[in-house]
Amino acid sequence: AVLVIHEIFGLTDWEPTVVDKLAGEGYVAIVPDLLSSRFGSTPSDPDSGRKLTAQLAPDAVTADLDAAYAYVNGLPAVKKDDVGTIGFCWGGGQSFRYATTNPRLKAAVVCYGPPPDSAALAQVQATVLGVYGESDARIDQTLPTVSAQMKALKKSYTYDVYPGTGHGFMKPGRQGSDGDQPSKAWEKILAFYKTNLK
């Protein structure tokens, strides 16, 4: 199973298409609206969603992801404890951060999300794959340090920077989303899951 973690704008019409894509590949996928437990459903206005997401406490997000994990992990169609995550933007950061809090998580995909606090990296048990846009300096500047820290901790972290793309390029309408890089990233992601979610 795969937990899909939405962008900073909350749950939009796009994230369910990611769930559908993963389901088409044979995974049970779920995308919780992480605003709902505190604020109700994500508002239709992206700016309003962003403002609400900024108010979410990490512990509350972890609790909601734990609930989603427990739900899918208990489904008959899911191989027990064979669960991964994928997150985008803010959700990419949450995907990486959640790997520091759930030692049972098997695989985490981080799509252009910030890394967790370096002190928490020692807690990661999952294999981590990073997907980053070339024109995303704020996020990309962290990659060499995070890679070195994960290597020193003997944790599995690999990443790719996709040329001609910017932050959010996996979603239509963003820099590089109309080229071949999103499909190349999906090839990498699905191969990663095939290896790590047996």
mmCIF file of C-alpha atoms in Angstrom:
data_model
loop_
_atom_site.group_PDB
_atom_site.id
_atom_site.type_symbol
_atom_site.label_atom_id
_atom_site.label_comp_id
_atom_site.label_asym_id
_atom_site.label_seq_id
_atom_site.Cartn_x
_atom_site.Cartn_y
_atom_site.Cartn_z
ATOM 1 C CA ALA A 1 0.000 0.000 0.000
ATOM 2 C CA VAL A 2 1.030 3.599 -0.519
ATOM 3 C CA LEU A 3 -0.004 6.649 1.494
ATOM 4 C CA VAL A 4 -0.179 9.698 -0.793
ATOM 5 C CA ILE A 5 0.520 13.002 0.989
ATOM 6 C CA HIS A 6 -0.843 16.153 -0.607
ATOM 7 C CA GLU A 7 0.857 19.473 -1.301
ATOM 8 C CA ILE A 8 0.694 22.525 0.956
ATOM 9 C CA PHE A 9 -2.591 23.561 -0.695
ATOM 10 C CA GLY A 10 -4.419 20.613 0.861
ATOM 11 C CA LEU A 11 -6.262 17.861 -0.959
ATOM 12 C CA THR A 12 -7.019 18.958 -4.525
ATOM 13 C CA ASP A 13 -8.468 17.199 -7.562
ATOM 14 C CA TRP A 14 -4.949 16.170 -8.615
ATOM 15 C CA GLU A 15 -3.918 13.875 -5.748
ATOM 16 C CA PRO A 16 -6.680 11.307 -6.452
ATOM 17 C CA THR A 17 -5.183 10.929 -9.947
ATOM 18 C CA VAL A 18 -1.950 9.840 -8.234
ATOM 19 C CA VAL A 19 -3.959 7.310 -6.210
ATOM 20 C CA ASP A 20 -5.523 6.042 -9.445
ATOM 21 C CA LYS A 21 -2.097 5.739 -11.083
ATOM 22 C CA LEU A 22 -0.759 3.692 -8.177
ATOM 23 C CA ALA A 23 -3.903 1.554 -8.082
ATOM 24 C CA GLY A 24 -3.403 0.853 -11.782
ATOM 25 C CA GLU A 25 0.021 -0.521 -10.890
ATOM 26 C CA GLY A 26 -1.452 -2.903 -8.319
ATOM 27 C CA TYR A 27 -1.065 -0.906 -5.104
ATOM 28 C CA VAL A 28 -3.732 -0.065 -2.572
ATOM 29 C CA ALA A 29 -3.354 3.716 -2.316
ATOM 30 C CA ILE A 30 -4.975 6.277 -0.053
ATOM 31 C CA VAL A 31 -4.775 10.066 0.123
ATOM 32 C CA PRO A 32 -6.009 11.457 3.445
ATOM 33 C CA ASP A 33 -7.089 15.084 3.607
ATOM 34 C CA LEU A 34 -4.734 16.135 6.385
ATOM 35 C CA LEU A 35 -6.714 19.327 6.989
ATOM 36 C CA SER A 36 -9.932 17.463 7.730
ATOM 37 C CA SER A 37 -9.300 16.363 11.306
ATOM 38 C CA ARG A 38 -8.788 19.967 12.405
ATOM 39 C CA PHE A 39 -10.431 22.221 9.823
ATOM 40 C CA GLY A 40 -12.865 20.072 7.843
ATOM 41 C CA SER A 41 -12.421 19.426 4.129
ATOM 42 C CA THR A 42 -9.778 21.366 2.210
ATOM 43 C CA PRO A 43 -11.211 24.663 0.920
ATOM 44 C CA SER A 44 -11.390 25.106 -2.852
ATOM 45 C CA ASP A 45 -9.220 28.237 -2.719
ATOM 46 C CA PRO A 46 -5.526 27.145 -2.832
ATOM 47 C CA ASP A 47 -4.358 30.129 -0.780
ATOM 48 C CA SER A 48 -6.827 29.282 1.985
ATOM 49 C CA GLY A 49 -5.625 25.683 1.932
ATOM 50 C CA ARG A 50 -2.018 26.815 2.187
ATOM 51 C CA LYS A 51 -2.778 29.006 5.212
ATOM 52 C CA LEU A 52 -4.536 26.164 7.000
ATOM 53 C CA THR A 53 -1.812 23.634 6.210
ATOM 54 C CA ALA A 54 0.755 26.002 7.727
ATOM 55 C CA GLN A 55 -1.125 25.679 11.036
ATOM 56 C CA LEU A 56 -0.849 21.890 11.219
ATOM 57 C CA ALA A 57 1.374 20.621 14.020
ATOM 58 C CA PRO A 58 3.821 17.827 13.103
ATOM 59 C CA ASP A 59 2.466 15.547 15.858
ATOM 60 C CA ALA A 60 -1.085 15.941 14.527
ATOM 61 C CA VAL A 61 0.057 15.116 10.993
ATOM 62 C CA THR A 62 1.875 12.052 12.318
ATOM 63 C CA ALA A 63 -1.263 10.934 14.157
ATOM 64 C CA ASP A 64 -3.361 11.221 10.985
ATOM 65 C CA LEU A 65 -0.744 9.392 8.904
ATOM 66 C CA ASP A 66 -0.543 6.705 11.599
ATOM 67 C CA ALA A 67 -4.325 6.288 11.334
ATOM 68 C CA ALA A 68 -4.130 5.988 7.536
ATOM 69 C CA TYR A 69 -1.238 3.526 7.868
ATOM 70 C CA ALA A 70 -3.185 1.392 10.353
ATOM 71 C CA TYR A 71 -6.253 1.436 8.104
ATOM 72 C CA VAL A 72 -4.517 0.267 4.938
ATOM 73 C CA ASN A 73 -2.276 -2.131 6.846
ATOM 74 C CA GLY A 74 -5.387 -3.896 8.126
ATOM 75 C CA LEU A 75 -7.020 -4.361 4.721
ATOM 76 C CA PRO A 76 -7.145 -7.940 3.397
ATOM 77 C CA ALA A 77 -5.795 -6.766 0.034
ATOM 78 C CA VAL A 78 -2.612 -5.354 1.603
ATOM 79 C CA LYS A 79 0.449 -7.398 2.459
ATOM 80 C CA LYS A 80 0.892 -6.603 6.142
ATOM 81 C CA ASP A 81 3.628 -4.092 6.957
ATOM 82 C CA ASP A 82 4.427 -3.544 3.272
ATOM 83 C CA VAL A 83 3.478 0.128 3.215
ATOM 84 C CA GLY A 84 5.201 3.144 1.693
ATOM 85 C CA THR A 85 4.553 6.853 1.224
ATOM 86 C CA ILE A 86 4.812 9.431 -1.519
ATOM 87 C CA GLY A 87 4.461 13.134 -0.898
ATOM 88 C CA PHE A 88 4.624 16.275 -2.984
ATOM 89 C CA CYS A 89 5.944 19.724 -1.966
ATOM 90 C CA TRP A 90 4.894 20.098 1.708
ATOM 91 C CA GLY A 91 3.761 16.474 1.485
ATOM 92 C CA GLY A 92 7.215 15.484 0.260
ATOM 93 C CA GLY A 93 8.653 16.920 3.443
ATOM 94 C CA GLN A 94 6.004 15.058 5.434
ATOM 95 C CA SER A 95 6.822 11.814 3.610
ATOM 96 C CA PHE A 96 10.466 12.147 4.706
ATOM 97 C CA ARG A 97 9.530 13.294 8.213
ATOM 98 C CA TYR A 98 7.049 10.447 8.652
ATOM 99 C CA ALA A 99 9.876 8.006 7.930
ATOM 100 C CA THR A 100 11.553 9.364 11.089
ATOM 101 C CA THR A 101 8.488 8.551 13.207
ATOM 102 C CA ASN A 102 7.235 5.195 11.843
ATOM 103 C CA PRO A 103 9.922 2.492 11.992
ATOM 104 C CA ARG A 104 7.575 0.064 10.191
ATOM 105 C CA LEU A 105 7.415 2.186 7.038
ATOM 106 C CA LYS A 106 9.189 0.364 4.203
ATOM 107 C CA ALA A 107 9.625 3.009 1.486
ATOM 108 C CA ALA A 108 9.319 6.791 1.316
ATOM 109 C CA VAL A 109 9.266 8.878 -1.858
ATOM 110 C CA VAL A 110 10.014 12.570 -1.371
ATOM 111 C CA CYS A 111 8.959 14.748 -4.309
ATOM 112 C CA TYR A 112 10.681 18.128 -3.914
ATOM 113 C CA GLY A 113 10.044 18.311 -0.189
ATOM 114 C CA PRO A 114 12.375 19.664 2.487
ATOM 115 C CA PRO A 115 14.310 17.201 4.654
ATOM 116 C CA PRO A 116 13.488 16.609 8.321
ATOM 117 C CA ASP A 117 15.696 17.883 11.112
ATOM 118 C CA SER A 118 19.107 16.265 10.808
ATOM 119 C CA ALA A 119 18.893 14.920 14.370
ATOM 120 C CA ALA A 120 15.837 12.867 13.369
ATOM 121 C CA LEU A 121 17.487 11.177 10.372
ATOM 122 C CA ALA A 122 18.940 8.456 12.602
ATOM 123 C CA GLN A 123 15.369 7.227 13.203
ATOM 124 C CA VAL A 124 14.705 6.486 9.507
ATOM 125 C CA GLN A 125 14.287 2.775 8.795
ATOM 126 C CA ALA A 126 12.604 3.093 5.390
ATOM 127 C CA THR A 127 14.419 3.234 2.083
ATOM 128 C CA VAL A 128 14.083 6.802 0.762
ATOM 129 C CA LEU A 129 13.937 8.042 -2.835
ATOM 130 C CA GLY A 130 14.122 11.746 -3.638
ATOM 131 C CA VAL A 131 12.647 13.382 -6.754
ATOM 132 C CA TYR A 132 13.710 16.990 -7.309
ATOM 133 C CA GLY A 133 13.354 19.734 -9.905
ATOM 134 C CA GLU A 134 16.441 21.350 -11.403
ATOM 135 C CA SER A 135 15.192 24.922 -10.851
ATOM 136 C CA ASP A 136 14.342 24.507 -7.175
ATOM 137 C CA ALA A 137 17.321 26.085 -5.445
ATOM 138 C CA ARG A 138 15.796 26.313 -1.959
ATOM 139 C CA ILE A 139 15.219 22.546 -1.782
ATOM 140 C CA ASP A 140 18.149 21.412 -3.931
ATOM 141 C CA GLN A 141 20.741 23.197 -1.796
ATOM 142 C CA THR A 142 19.955 20.766 1.045
ATOM 143 C CA LEU A 143 20.598 17.607 -0.998
ATOM 144 C CA PRO A 144 24.392 17.170 -0.633
ATOM 145 C CA THR A 145 24.220 17.616 3.150
ATOM 146 C CA VAL A 146 21.239 15.295 3.611
ATOM 147 C CA SER A 147 22.820 12.690 1.339
ATOM 148 C CA ALA A 148 26.076 12.809 3.317
ATOM 149 C CA GLN A 149 24.235 12.573 6.647
ATOM 150 C CA MET A 150 22.154 9.610 5.506
ATOM 151 C CA LYS A 151 25.257 7.878 4.165
ATOM 152 C CA ALA A 152 27.113 8.431 7.441
ATOM 153 C CA LEU A 153 24.148 6.925 9.290
ATOM 154 C CA LYS A 154 24.148 3.954 6.876
ATOM 155 C CA LYS A 155 20.622 4.819 5.739
ATOM 156 C CA SER A 156 19.366 4.223 2.212
ATOM 157 C CA TYR A 157 18.740 7.534 0.406
ATOM 158 C CA THR A 158 19.063 8.100 -3.314
ATOM 159 C CA TYR A 159 17.796 11.002 -5.359
ATOM 160 C CA ASP A 160 17.546 12.380 -8.857
ATOM 161 C CA VAL A 161 17.350 15.978 -10.067
ATOM 162 C CA TYR A 162 15.284 16.205 -13.248
ATOM 163 C CA PRO A 163 16.571 18.656 -15.886
ATOM 164 C CA GLY A 164 14.353 21.452 -17.150
ATOM 165 C CA THR A 165 11.970 21.161 -14.229
ATOM 166 C CA GLY A 166 11.031 23.279 -11.257
ATOM 167 C CA HIS A 167 9.335 22.808 -7.918
ATOM 168 C CA GLY A 168 6.132 20.810 -8.284
ATOM 169 C CA PHE A 169 6.898 19.494 -11.768
ATOM 170 C CA MET A 170 4.956 16.261 -11.273
ATOM 171 C CA LYS A 171 1.708 18.254 -11.267
ATOM 172 C CA PRO A 172 0.269 19.662 -14.520
ATOM 173 C CA GLY A 173 0.825 23.355 -15.035
ATOM 174 C CA ARG A 174 4.203 23.537 -13.298
ATOM 175 C CA GLN A 175 7.615 24.130 -14.882
ATOM 176 C CA GLY A 176 8.659 20.957 -16.733
ATOM 177 C CA SER A 177 5.331 19.177 -16.288
ATOM 178 C CA ASP A 178 4.654 19.211 -20.031
ATOM 179 C CA GLY A 179 7.874 17.406 -21.001
ATOM 180 C CA ASP A 180 9.079 13.838 -20.542
ATOM 181 C CA GLN A 181 10.580 14.307 -17.067
ATOM 182 C CA PRO A 182 7.440 13.473 -15.035
ATOM 183 C CA SER A 183 7.088 10.133 -16.833
ATOM 184 C CA LYS A 184 10.792 9.422 -16.252
ATOM 185 C CA ALA A 185 10.314 10.205 -12.565
ATOM 186 C CA TRP A 186 7.315 7.864 -12.396
ATOM 187 C CA GLU A 187 9.378 5.082 -13.975
ATOM 188 C CA LYS A 188 11.953 5.539 -11.206
ATOM 189 C CA ILE A 189 9.278 5.703 -8.497
ATOM 190 C CA LEU A 190 7.496 2.562 -9.648
ATOM 191 C CA ALA A 191 10.767 0.647 -9.948
ATOM 192 C CA PHE A 192 11.625 1.807 -6.424
ATOM 193 C CA TYR A 193 8.319 0.537 -5.076
ATOM 194 C CA LYS A 194 8.666 -2.733 -6.953
ATOM 195 C CA THR A 195 11.993 -3.295 -5.195
ATOM 196 C CA ASN A 196 11.017 -2.101 -1.732
ATOM 197 C CA LEU A 197 7.338 -3.035 -1.483
ATOM 198 C CA LYS A 198 7.446 -6.692 -2.374
#
